Every structure is written in C-alpha cells, then in structure tokens.
XYZ file of N, CA, C and O in Angstrom:
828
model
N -68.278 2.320 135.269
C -69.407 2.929 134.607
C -70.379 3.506 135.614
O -70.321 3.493 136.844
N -71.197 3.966 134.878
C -72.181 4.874 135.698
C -73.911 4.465 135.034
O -74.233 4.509 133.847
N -74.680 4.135 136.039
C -76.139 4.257 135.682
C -77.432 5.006 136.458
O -78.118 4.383 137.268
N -77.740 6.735 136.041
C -78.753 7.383 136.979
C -80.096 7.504 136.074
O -80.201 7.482 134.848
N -81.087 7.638 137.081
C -82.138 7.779 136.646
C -82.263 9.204 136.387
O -82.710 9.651 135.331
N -81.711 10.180 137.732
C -82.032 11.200 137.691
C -81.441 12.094 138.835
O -81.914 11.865 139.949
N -80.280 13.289 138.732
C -79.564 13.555 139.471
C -79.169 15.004 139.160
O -78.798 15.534 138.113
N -79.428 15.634 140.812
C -79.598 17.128 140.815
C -77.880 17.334 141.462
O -77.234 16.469 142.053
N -77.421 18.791 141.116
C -76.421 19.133 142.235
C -76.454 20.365 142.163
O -76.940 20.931 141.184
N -75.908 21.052 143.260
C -76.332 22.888 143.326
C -75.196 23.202 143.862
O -75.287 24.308 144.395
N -73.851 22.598 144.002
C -72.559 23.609 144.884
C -71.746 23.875 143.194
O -71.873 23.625 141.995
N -71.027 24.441 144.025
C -69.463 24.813 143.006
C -68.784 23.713 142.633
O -68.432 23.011 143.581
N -68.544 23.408 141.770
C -67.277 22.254 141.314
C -68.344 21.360 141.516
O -67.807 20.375 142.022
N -69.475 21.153 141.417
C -70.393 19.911 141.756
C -70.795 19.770 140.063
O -71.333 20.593 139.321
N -70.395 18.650 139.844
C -70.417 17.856 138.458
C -72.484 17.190 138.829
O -73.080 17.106 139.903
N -72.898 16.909 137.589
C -74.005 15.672 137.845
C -73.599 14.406 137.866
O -74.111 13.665 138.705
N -72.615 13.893 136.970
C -72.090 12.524 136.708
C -70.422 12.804 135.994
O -70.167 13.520 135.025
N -69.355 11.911 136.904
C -68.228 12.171 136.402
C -67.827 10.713 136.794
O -68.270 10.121 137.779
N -66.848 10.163 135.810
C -66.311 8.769 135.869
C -64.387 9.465 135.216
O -64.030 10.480 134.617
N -63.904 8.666 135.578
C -62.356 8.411 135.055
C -62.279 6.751 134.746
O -62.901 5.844 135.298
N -61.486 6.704 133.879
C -60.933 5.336 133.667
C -59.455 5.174 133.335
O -59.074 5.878 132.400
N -58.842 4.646 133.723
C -57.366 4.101 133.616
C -57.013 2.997 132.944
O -56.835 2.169 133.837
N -56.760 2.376 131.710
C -56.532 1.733 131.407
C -58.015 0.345 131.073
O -57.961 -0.884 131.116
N -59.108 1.239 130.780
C -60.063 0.586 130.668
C -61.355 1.376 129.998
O -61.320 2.595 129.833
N -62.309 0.704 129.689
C -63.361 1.345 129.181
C -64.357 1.911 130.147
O -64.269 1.696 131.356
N -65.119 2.493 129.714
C -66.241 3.323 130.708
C -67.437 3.892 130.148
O -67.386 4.727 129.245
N -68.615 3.433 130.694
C -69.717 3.352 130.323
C -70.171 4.219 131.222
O -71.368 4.504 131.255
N -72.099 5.483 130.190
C -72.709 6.282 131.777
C -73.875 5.823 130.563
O -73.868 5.604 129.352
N -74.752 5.827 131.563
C -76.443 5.637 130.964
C -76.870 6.450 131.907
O -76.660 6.172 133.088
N -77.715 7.890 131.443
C -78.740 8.519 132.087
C -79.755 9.010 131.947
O -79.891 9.639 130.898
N -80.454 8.983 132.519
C -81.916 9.866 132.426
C -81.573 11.602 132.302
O -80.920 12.146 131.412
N -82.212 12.229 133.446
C -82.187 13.872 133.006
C -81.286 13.829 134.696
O -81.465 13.140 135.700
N -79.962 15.299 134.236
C -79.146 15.164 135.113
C -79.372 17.021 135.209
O -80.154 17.414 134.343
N -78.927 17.902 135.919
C -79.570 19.209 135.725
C -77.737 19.415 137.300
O -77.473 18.625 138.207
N -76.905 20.864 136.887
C -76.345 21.398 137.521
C -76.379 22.948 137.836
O -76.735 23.764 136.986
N -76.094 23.202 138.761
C -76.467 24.849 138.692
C -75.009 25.326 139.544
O -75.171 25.920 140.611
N -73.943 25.123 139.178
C -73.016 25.651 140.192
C -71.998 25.614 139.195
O -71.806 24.558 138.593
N -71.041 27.051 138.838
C -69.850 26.821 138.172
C -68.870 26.005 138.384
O -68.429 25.718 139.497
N -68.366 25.470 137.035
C -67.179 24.513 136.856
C -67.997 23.153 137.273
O -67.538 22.368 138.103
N -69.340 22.938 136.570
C -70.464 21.552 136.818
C -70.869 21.131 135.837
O -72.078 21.187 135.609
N -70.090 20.639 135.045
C -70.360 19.668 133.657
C -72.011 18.610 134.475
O -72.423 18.149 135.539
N -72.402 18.768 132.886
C -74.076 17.821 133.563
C -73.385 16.226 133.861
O -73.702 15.513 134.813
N -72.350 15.869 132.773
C -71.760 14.638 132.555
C -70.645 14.832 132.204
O -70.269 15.659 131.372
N -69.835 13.874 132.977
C -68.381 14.175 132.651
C -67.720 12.754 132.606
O -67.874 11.880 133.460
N -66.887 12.659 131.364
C -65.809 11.171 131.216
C -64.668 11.636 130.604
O -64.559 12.388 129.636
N -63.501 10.888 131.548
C -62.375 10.883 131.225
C -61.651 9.471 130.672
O -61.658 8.779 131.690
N -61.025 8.664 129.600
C -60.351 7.737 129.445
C -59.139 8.059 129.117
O -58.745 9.056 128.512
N -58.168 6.578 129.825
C -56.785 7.107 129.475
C -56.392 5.551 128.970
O -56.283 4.660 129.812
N -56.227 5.336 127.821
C -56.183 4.031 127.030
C -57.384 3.187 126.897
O -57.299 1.959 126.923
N -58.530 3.831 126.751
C -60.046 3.213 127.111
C -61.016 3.793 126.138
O -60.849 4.888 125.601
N -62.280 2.823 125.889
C -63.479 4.005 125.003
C -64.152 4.253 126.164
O -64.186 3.619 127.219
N -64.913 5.705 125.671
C -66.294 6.420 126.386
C -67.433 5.530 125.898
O -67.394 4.938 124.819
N -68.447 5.472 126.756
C -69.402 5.757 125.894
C -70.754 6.098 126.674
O -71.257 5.232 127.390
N -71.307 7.279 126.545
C -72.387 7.800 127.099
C -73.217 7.703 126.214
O -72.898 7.709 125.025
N -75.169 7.531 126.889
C -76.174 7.048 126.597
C -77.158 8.297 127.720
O -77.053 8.210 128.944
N -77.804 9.074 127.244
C -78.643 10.288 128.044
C -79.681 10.050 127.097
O -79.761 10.331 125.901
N -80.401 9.516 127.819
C -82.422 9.522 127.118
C -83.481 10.876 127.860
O -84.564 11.273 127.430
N -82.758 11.337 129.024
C -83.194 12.567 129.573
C -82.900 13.800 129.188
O -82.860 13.958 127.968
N -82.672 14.771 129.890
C -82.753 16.284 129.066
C -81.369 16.505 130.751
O -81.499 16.199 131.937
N -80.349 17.077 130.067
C -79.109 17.340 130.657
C -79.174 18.686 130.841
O -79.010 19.139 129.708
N -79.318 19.605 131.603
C -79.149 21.076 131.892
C -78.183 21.794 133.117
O -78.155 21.594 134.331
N -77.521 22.583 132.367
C -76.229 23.809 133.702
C -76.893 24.944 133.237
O -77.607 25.081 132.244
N -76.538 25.777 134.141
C -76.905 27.517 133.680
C -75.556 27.963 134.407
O -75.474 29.190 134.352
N -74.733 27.527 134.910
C -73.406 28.574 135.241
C -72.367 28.444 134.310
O -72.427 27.694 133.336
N -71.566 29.048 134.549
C -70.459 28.806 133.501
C -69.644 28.261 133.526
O -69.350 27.806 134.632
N -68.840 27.973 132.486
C -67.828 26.372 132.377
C -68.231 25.488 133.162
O -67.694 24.892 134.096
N -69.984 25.429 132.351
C -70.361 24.089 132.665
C -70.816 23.300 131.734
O -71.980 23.414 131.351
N -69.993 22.394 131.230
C -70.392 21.903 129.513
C -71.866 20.885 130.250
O -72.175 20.791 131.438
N -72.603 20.179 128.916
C -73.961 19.488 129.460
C -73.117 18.305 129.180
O -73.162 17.544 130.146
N -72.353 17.853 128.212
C -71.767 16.933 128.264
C -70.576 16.952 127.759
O -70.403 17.396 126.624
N -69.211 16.318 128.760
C -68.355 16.681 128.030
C -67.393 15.203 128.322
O -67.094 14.827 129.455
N -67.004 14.495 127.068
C -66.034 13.130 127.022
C -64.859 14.154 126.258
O -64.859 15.100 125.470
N -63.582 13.083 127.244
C -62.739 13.277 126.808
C -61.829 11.871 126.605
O -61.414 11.513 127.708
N -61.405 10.990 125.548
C -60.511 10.034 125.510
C -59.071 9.838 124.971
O -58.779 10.151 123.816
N -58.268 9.359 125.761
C -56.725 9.421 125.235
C -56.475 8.131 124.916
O -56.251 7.202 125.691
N -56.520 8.122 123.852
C -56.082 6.507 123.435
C -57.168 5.595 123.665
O -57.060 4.520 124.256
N -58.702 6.292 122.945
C -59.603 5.669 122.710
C -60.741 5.980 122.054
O -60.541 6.509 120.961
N -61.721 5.847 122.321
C -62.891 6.323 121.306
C -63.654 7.000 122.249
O -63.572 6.694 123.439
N -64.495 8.019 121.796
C -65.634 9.056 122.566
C -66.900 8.760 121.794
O -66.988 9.129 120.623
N -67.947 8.072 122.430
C -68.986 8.272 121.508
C -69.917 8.493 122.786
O -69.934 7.894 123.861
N -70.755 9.653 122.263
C -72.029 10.359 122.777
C -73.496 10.114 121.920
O -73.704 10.305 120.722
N -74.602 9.533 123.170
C -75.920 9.505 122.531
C -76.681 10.318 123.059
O -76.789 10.179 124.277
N -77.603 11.612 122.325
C -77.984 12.059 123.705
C -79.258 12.661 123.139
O -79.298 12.969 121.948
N -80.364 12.852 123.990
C -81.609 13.641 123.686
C -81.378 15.116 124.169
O -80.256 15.492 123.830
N -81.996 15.948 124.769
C -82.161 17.401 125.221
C -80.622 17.706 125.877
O -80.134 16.864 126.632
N -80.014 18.731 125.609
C -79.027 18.853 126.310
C -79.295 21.136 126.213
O -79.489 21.919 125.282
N -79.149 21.281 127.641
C -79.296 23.207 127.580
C -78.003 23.689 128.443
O -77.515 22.850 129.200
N -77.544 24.698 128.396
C -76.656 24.901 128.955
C -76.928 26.531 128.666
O -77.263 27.004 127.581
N -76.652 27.419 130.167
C -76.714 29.014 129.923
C -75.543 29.572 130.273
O -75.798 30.776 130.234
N -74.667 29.478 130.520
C -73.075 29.583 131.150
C -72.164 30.413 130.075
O -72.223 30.007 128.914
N -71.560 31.224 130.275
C -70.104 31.537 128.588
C -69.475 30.269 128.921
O -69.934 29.631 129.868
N -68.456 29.809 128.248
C -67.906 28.731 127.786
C -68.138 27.554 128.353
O -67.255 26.730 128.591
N -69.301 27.415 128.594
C -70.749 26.111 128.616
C -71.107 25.691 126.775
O -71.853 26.277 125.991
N -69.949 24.066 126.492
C -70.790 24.043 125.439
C -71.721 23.011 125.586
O -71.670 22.252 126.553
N -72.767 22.896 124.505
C -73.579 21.484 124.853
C -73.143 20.459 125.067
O -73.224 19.834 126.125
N -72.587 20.126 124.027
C -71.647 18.785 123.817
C -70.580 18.314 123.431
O -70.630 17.861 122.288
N -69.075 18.197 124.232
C -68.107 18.211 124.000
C -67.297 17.192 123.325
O -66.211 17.770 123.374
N -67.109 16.306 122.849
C -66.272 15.343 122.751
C -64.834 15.041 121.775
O -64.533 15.122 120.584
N -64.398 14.781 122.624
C -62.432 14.737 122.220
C -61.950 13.428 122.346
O -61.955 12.729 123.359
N -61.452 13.109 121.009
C -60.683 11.707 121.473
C -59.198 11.885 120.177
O -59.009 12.205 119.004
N -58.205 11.269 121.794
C -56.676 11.625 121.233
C -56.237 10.326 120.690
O -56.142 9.375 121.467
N -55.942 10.175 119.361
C -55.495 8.356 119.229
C -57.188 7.483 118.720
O -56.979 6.353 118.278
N -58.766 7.910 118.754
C -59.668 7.843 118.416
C -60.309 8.365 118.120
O -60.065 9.565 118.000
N -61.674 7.822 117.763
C -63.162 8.169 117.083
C -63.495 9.168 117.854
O -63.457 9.147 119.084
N -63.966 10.433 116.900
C -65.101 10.963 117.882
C -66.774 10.798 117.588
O -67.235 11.086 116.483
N -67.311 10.486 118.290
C -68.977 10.280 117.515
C -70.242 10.977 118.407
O -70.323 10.994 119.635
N -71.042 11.452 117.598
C -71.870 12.426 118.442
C -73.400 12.013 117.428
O -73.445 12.223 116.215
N -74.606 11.381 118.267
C -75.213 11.384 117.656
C -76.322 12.437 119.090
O -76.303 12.396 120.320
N -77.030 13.143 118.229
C -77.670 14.180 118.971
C -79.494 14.126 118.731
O -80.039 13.355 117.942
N -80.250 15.168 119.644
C -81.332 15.118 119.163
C -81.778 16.708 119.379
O -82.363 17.217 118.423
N -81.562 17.495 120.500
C -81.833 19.147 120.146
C -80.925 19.127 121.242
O -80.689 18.170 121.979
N -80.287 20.623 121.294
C -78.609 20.963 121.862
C -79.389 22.768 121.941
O -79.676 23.524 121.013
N -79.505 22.922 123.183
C -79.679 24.789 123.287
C -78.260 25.491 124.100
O -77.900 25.287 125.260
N -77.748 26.196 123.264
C -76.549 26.970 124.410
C -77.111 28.819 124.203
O -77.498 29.520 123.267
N -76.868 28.990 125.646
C -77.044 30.912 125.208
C -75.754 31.566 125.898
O -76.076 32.721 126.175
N -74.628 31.361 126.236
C -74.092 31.633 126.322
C -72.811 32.123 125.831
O -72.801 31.572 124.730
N -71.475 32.934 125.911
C -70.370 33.447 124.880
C -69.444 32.288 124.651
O -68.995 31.708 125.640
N -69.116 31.894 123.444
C -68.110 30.878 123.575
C -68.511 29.216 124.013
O -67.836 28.231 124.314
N -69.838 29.469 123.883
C -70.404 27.860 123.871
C -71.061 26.998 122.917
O -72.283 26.849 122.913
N -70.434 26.541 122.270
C -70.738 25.590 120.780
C -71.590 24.633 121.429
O -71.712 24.104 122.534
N -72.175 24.624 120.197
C -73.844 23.872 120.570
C -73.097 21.912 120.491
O -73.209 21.075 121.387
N -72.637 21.792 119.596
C -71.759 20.248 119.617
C -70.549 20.930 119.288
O -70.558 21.996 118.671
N -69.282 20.235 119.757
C -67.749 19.782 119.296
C -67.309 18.854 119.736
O -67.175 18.435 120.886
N -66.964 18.351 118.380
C -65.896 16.805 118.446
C -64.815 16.883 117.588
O -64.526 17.551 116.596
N -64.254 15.937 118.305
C -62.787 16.621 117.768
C -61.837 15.049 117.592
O -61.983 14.132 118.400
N -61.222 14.998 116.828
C -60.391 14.065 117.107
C -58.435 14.080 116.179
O -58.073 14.109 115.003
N -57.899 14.052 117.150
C -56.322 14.140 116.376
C -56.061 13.668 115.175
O -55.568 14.375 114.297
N -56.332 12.557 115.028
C -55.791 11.519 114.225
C -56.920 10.576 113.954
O -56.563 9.680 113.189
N -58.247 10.484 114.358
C -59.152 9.652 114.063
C -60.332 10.388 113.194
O -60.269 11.486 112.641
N -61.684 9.246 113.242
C -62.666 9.863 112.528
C -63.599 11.036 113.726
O -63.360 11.261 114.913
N -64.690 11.595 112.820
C -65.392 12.153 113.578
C -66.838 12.243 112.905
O -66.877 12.919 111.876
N -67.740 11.804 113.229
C -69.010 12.103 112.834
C -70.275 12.596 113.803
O -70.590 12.147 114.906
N -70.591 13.138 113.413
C -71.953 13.678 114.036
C -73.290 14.066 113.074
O -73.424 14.724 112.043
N -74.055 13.436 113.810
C -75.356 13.520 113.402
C -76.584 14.025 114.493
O -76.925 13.482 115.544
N -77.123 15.278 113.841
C -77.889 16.057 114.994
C -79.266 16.015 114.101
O -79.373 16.541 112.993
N -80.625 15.069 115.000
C -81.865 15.043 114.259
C -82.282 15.854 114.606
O -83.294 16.038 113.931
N -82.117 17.070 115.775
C -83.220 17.641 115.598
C -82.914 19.322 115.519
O -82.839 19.737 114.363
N -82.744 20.251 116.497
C -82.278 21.582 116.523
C -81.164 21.777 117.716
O -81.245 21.588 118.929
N -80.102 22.229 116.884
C -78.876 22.898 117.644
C -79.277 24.696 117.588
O -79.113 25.184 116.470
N -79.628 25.386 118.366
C -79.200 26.553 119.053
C -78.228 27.341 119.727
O -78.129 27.124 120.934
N -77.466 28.231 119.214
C -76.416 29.059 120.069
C -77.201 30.263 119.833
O -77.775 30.507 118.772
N -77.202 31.294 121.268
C -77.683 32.400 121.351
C -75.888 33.513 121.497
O -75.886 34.664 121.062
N -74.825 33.010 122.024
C -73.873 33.674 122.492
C -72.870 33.911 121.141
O -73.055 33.337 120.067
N -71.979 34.687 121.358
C -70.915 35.243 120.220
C -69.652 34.444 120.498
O -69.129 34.382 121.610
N -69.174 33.803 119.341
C -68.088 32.723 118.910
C -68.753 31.268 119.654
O -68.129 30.639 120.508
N -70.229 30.846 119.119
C -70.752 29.661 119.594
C -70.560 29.494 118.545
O -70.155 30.609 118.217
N -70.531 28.802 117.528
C -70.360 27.881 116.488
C -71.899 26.868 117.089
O -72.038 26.681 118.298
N -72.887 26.329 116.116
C -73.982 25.318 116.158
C -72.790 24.255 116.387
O -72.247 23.921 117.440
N -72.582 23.874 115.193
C -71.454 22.417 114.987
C -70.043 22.659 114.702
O -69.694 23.316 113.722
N -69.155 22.103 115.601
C -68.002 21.966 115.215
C -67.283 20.909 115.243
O -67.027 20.198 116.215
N -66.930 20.798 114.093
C -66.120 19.197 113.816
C -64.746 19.400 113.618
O -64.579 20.536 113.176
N -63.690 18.792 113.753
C -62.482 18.742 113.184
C -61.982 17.089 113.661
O -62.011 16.688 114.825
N -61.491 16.206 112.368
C -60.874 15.077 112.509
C -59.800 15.082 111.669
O -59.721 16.060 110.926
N -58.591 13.893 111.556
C -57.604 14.015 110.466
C -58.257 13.408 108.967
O -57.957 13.638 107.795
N -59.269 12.546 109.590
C -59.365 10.898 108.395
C -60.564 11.295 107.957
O -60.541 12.115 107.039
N -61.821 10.872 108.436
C -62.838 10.989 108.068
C -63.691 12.218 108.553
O -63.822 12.083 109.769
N -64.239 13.200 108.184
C -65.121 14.097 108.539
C -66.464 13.819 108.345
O -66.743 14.145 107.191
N -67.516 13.333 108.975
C -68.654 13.332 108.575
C -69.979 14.129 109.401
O -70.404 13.429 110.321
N -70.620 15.302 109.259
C -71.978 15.992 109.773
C -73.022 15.911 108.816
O -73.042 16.300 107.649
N -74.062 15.228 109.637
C -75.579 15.472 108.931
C -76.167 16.349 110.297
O -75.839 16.288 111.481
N -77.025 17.056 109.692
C -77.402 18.277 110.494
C -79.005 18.693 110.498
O -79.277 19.225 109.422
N -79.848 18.632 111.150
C -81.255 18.530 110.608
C -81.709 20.210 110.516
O -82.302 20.609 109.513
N -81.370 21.157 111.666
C -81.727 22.384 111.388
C -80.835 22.736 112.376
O -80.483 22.035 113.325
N -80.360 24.261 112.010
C -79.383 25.018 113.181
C -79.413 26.507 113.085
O -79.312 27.109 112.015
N -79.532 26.982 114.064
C -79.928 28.476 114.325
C -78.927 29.228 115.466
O -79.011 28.939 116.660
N -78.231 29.957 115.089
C -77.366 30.890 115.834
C -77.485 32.430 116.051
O -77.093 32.945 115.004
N -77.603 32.740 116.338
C -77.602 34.942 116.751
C -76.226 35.410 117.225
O -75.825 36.500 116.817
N -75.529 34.743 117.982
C -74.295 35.529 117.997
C -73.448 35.818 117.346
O -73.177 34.794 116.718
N -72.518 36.918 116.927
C -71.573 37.517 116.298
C -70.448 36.526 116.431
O -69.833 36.329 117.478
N -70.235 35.935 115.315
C -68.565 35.207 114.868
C -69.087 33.418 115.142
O -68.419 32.433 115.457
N -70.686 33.602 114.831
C -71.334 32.244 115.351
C -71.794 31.493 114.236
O -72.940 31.679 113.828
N -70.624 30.205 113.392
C -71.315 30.056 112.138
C -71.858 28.988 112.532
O -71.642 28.408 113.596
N -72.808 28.595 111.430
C -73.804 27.191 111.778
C -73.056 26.010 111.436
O -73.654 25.039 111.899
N -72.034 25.676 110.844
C -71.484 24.179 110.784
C -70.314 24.725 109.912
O -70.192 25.248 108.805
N -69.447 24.318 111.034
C -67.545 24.353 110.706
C -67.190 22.769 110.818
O -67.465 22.024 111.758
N -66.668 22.528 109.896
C -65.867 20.912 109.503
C -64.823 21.275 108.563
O -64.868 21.858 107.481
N -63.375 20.529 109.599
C -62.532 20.616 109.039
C -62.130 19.141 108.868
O -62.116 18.437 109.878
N -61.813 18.631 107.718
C -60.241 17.534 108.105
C -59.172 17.744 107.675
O -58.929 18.096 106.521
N -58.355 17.548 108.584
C -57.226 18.471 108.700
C -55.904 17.104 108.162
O -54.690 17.310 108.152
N -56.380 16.177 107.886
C -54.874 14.828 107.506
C -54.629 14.924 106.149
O -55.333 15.518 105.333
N -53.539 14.279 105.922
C -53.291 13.586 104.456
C -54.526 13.206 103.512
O -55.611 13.067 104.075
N -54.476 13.072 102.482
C -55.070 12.095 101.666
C -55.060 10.571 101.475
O -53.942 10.124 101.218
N -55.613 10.073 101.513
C -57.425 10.152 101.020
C -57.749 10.320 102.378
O -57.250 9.624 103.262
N -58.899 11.583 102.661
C -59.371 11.931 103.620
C -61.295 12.161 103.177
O -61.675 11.974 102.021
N -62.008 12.460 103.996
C -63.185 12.278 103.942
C -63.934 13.116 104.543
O -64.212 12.915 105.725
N -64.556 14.534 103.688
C -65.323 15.535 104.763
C -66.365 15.896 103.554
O -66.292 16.343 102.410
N -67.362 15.452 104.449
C -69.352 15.189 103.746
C -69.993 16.091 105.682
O -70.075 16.003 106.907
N -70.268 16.937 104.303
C -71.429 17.807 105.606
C -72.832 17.209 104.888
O -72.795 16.734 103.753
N -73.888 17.276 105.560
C -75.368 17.109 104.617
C -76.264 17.722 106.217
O -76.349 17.284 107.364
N -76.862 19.073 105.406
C -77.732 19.979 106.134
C -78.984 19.979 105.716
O -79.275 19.886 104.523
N -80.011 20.102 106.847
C -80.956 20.800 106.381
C -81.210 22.552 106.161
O -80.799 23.130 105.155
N -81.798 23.110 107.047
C -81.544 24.668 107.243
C -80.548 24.938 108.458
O -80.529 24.502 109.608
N -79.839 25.702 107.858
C -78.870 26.567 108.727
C -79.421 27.981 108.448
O -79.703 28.505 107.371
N -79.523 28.603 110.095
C -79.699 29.971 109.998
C -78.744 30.959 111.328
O -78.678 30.682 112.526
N -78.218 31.920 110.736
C -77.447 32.699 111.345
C -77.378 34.023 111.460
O -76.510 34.504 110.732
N -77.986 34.811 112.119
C -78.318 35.930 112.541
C -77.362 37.494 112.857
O -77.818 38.569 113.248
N -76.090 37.180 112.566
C -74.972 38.081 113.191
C -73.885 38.234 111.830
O -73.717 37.407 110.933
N -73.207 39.594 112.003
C -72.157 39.039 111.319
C -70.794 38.560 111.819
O -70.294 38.736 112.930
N -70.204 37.784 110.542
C -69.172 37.013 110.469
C -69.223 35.550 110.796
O -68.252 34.817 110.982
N -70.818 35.149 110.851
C -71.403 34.000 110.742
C -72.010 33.466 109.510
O -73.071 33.606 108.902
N -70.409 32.487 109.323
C -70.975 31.432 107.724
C -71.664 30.700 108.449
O -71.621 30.457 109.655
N -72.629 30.193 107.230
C -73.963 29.326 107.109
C -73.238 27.723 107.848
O -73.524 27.050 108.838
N -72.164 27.611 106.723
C -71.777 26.272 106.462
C -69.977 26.379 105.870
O -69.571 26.608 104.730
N -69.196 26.117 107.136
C -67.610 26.330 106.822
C -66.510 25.355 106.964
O -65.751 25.077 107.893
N -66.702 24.798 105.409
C -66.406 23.585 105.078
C -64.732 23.312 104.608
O -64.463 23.531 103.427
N -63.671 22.858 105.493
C -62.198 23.155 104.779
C -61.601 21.745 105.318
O -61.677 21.238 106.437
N -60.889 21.224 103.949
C -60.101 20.072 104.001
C -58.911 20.233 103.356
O -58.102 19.306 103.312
C-alpha cells in the first residue's frame, strides 16, 4: 500500500502514485497528488488476484495526455475508488478509471473536471461483477467522445449522479449498460444532466 500527504512529479512516464500487487490486496490513501508529464496517471493500481482500494481527500490533477487522475485496474478482484477533486487536461486523460475483471467496480466521487478528447469524466467497468457509482457533486467533460459517466457491469448496474455537464460532440451525460443474463440490475438516479453538442444523450440507459 501506499500513504502521501502530498506529491508533485514533472518528467515523462512520471506517475504521482503507482502500486502493483500480486496475489494480494493493495491499499493508497492520499492527499492532493498533481502530474504534468505524458503517460502520468495522478494514481495508479494494479491487482492480480487482489482488491484495490484508493482513498484521495485531496484534489488529484495531470494536464498532459494519457494521463488518467485516477486509474485502478483489478484482475480477480474488486476496484473501489473514494475520491474528492480530481482535473485532468490531456485527450484520453479520463478522471476516473476503474476496471475490475472477476469483480466489483465502485466509484464514489465528489467533482471530476476533464477538458480533453476522449476523456470520460468517471468509468467503471466490470466483466462479470457489480458496478456502482455515486458522484455528489459535478462531473465536467469539455472534450468530444467524453462521456460525464460511464458504467458498464454484467449483474448489477447502479449510478446516482448529482449534476453533469458536457460540451463536446458525441459527449453524453450518463451511459449505463448491464450487459448479463437475468435477473440483472440497472437504476440510474440523476439530478441535472446537461449537454451542449450534438449526438449527446442526456441519459443512455441499455440492459
């Protein structure tokens, strides 16, 4: 695991916080982590038969590109993300990434800014497990094919969404899919969604 108060980096390939785990779980608790160099996730976790679980009470910021602010990835475990401020200015910089293959994905949020092409303000994703996310405060995408929220799980789908605002072209405000068998489970609950471009649905809901 990982615990910072507060951590700058400025080269190329320079991450703020990155952990792997092998056959185990892995924990990051941080304050505000800030990158400025492409291919520099603010936070980065990998598990391979293990849960994530990140905890950010600070404000996470990249401005280059393919630099997500936070991005978990778990194979054969659970991903859960807690996080306050997360900005990112990069094309395929999204705010908040999380993937789990064989698990949960969980995203609880508080405001998420992306301005870049191809950078979704949250995505979680999970193969075969649940996925929920809950964002209290404002998700922002300024770039074209940002999606605010994107969900896709097999089992359970669940987004509550407090407000979300997009401008780019092909940028809808909340996509949830579940994609499994029956009995399956997909509950969006929004406040305002607003979307500025076309070929941006409000709210794109398919099970």
């Amino acid at each position: 695991g990982a615990d910072a108060t507060s951590v700058t980096t400025t080269g190329y390939v320079a991450g703020g916080i990155s952990t792997t785990s092998i056959f185990g779980d892995t924990t990051i608790a941080s304050g505000s982590v800030s990158t400025t160099g492409r291919y520099s996730d603010g936070i980065n976790a990998f598990s391979y038969e293990g849960n994530i679980v990140v905890t950010s009470t600070g404000t996470v910021a990249t401005i280059s590109g393919d630099s997500d602010g936070i991005d978990l990835f778990a194979y054969g475990g659970n991903a859960t993300v807690t996080s306050n401020i997360v900005t990112t200015a990069g094309n395929l910089s999204a705010g908040i990434e999380v993937q789990a293959l064989g698990g949960n994905a969980t995203v609880t949020s508080t405001n998420v800014t992306t301005t870049g092409n191809a950078s979704t303000g949250i995505y979680a994703y999970s193969d075969d497990g649940n996925v929920t996310v809950s964002s209290t405060g404002t998700v922002r995408t300024g770039g074209q094919g940002a999606p605010g929220i994107y969900a896709y799980g097999a089992a359970q789908v669940r987004v509550t969404s407090a407000a979300i605002v997009t401008t780019g072209i092909s940028s809808s405000g909340i996509v949830a899919i579940q994609s499994g068998a029956a009995p399956g489970v997909l509950n969006v609950t929004s406040g305002s969604v607003t979307t500025g471009s076309p070929n941006a649905i409000g709210i794109d809901a398919l099970a």
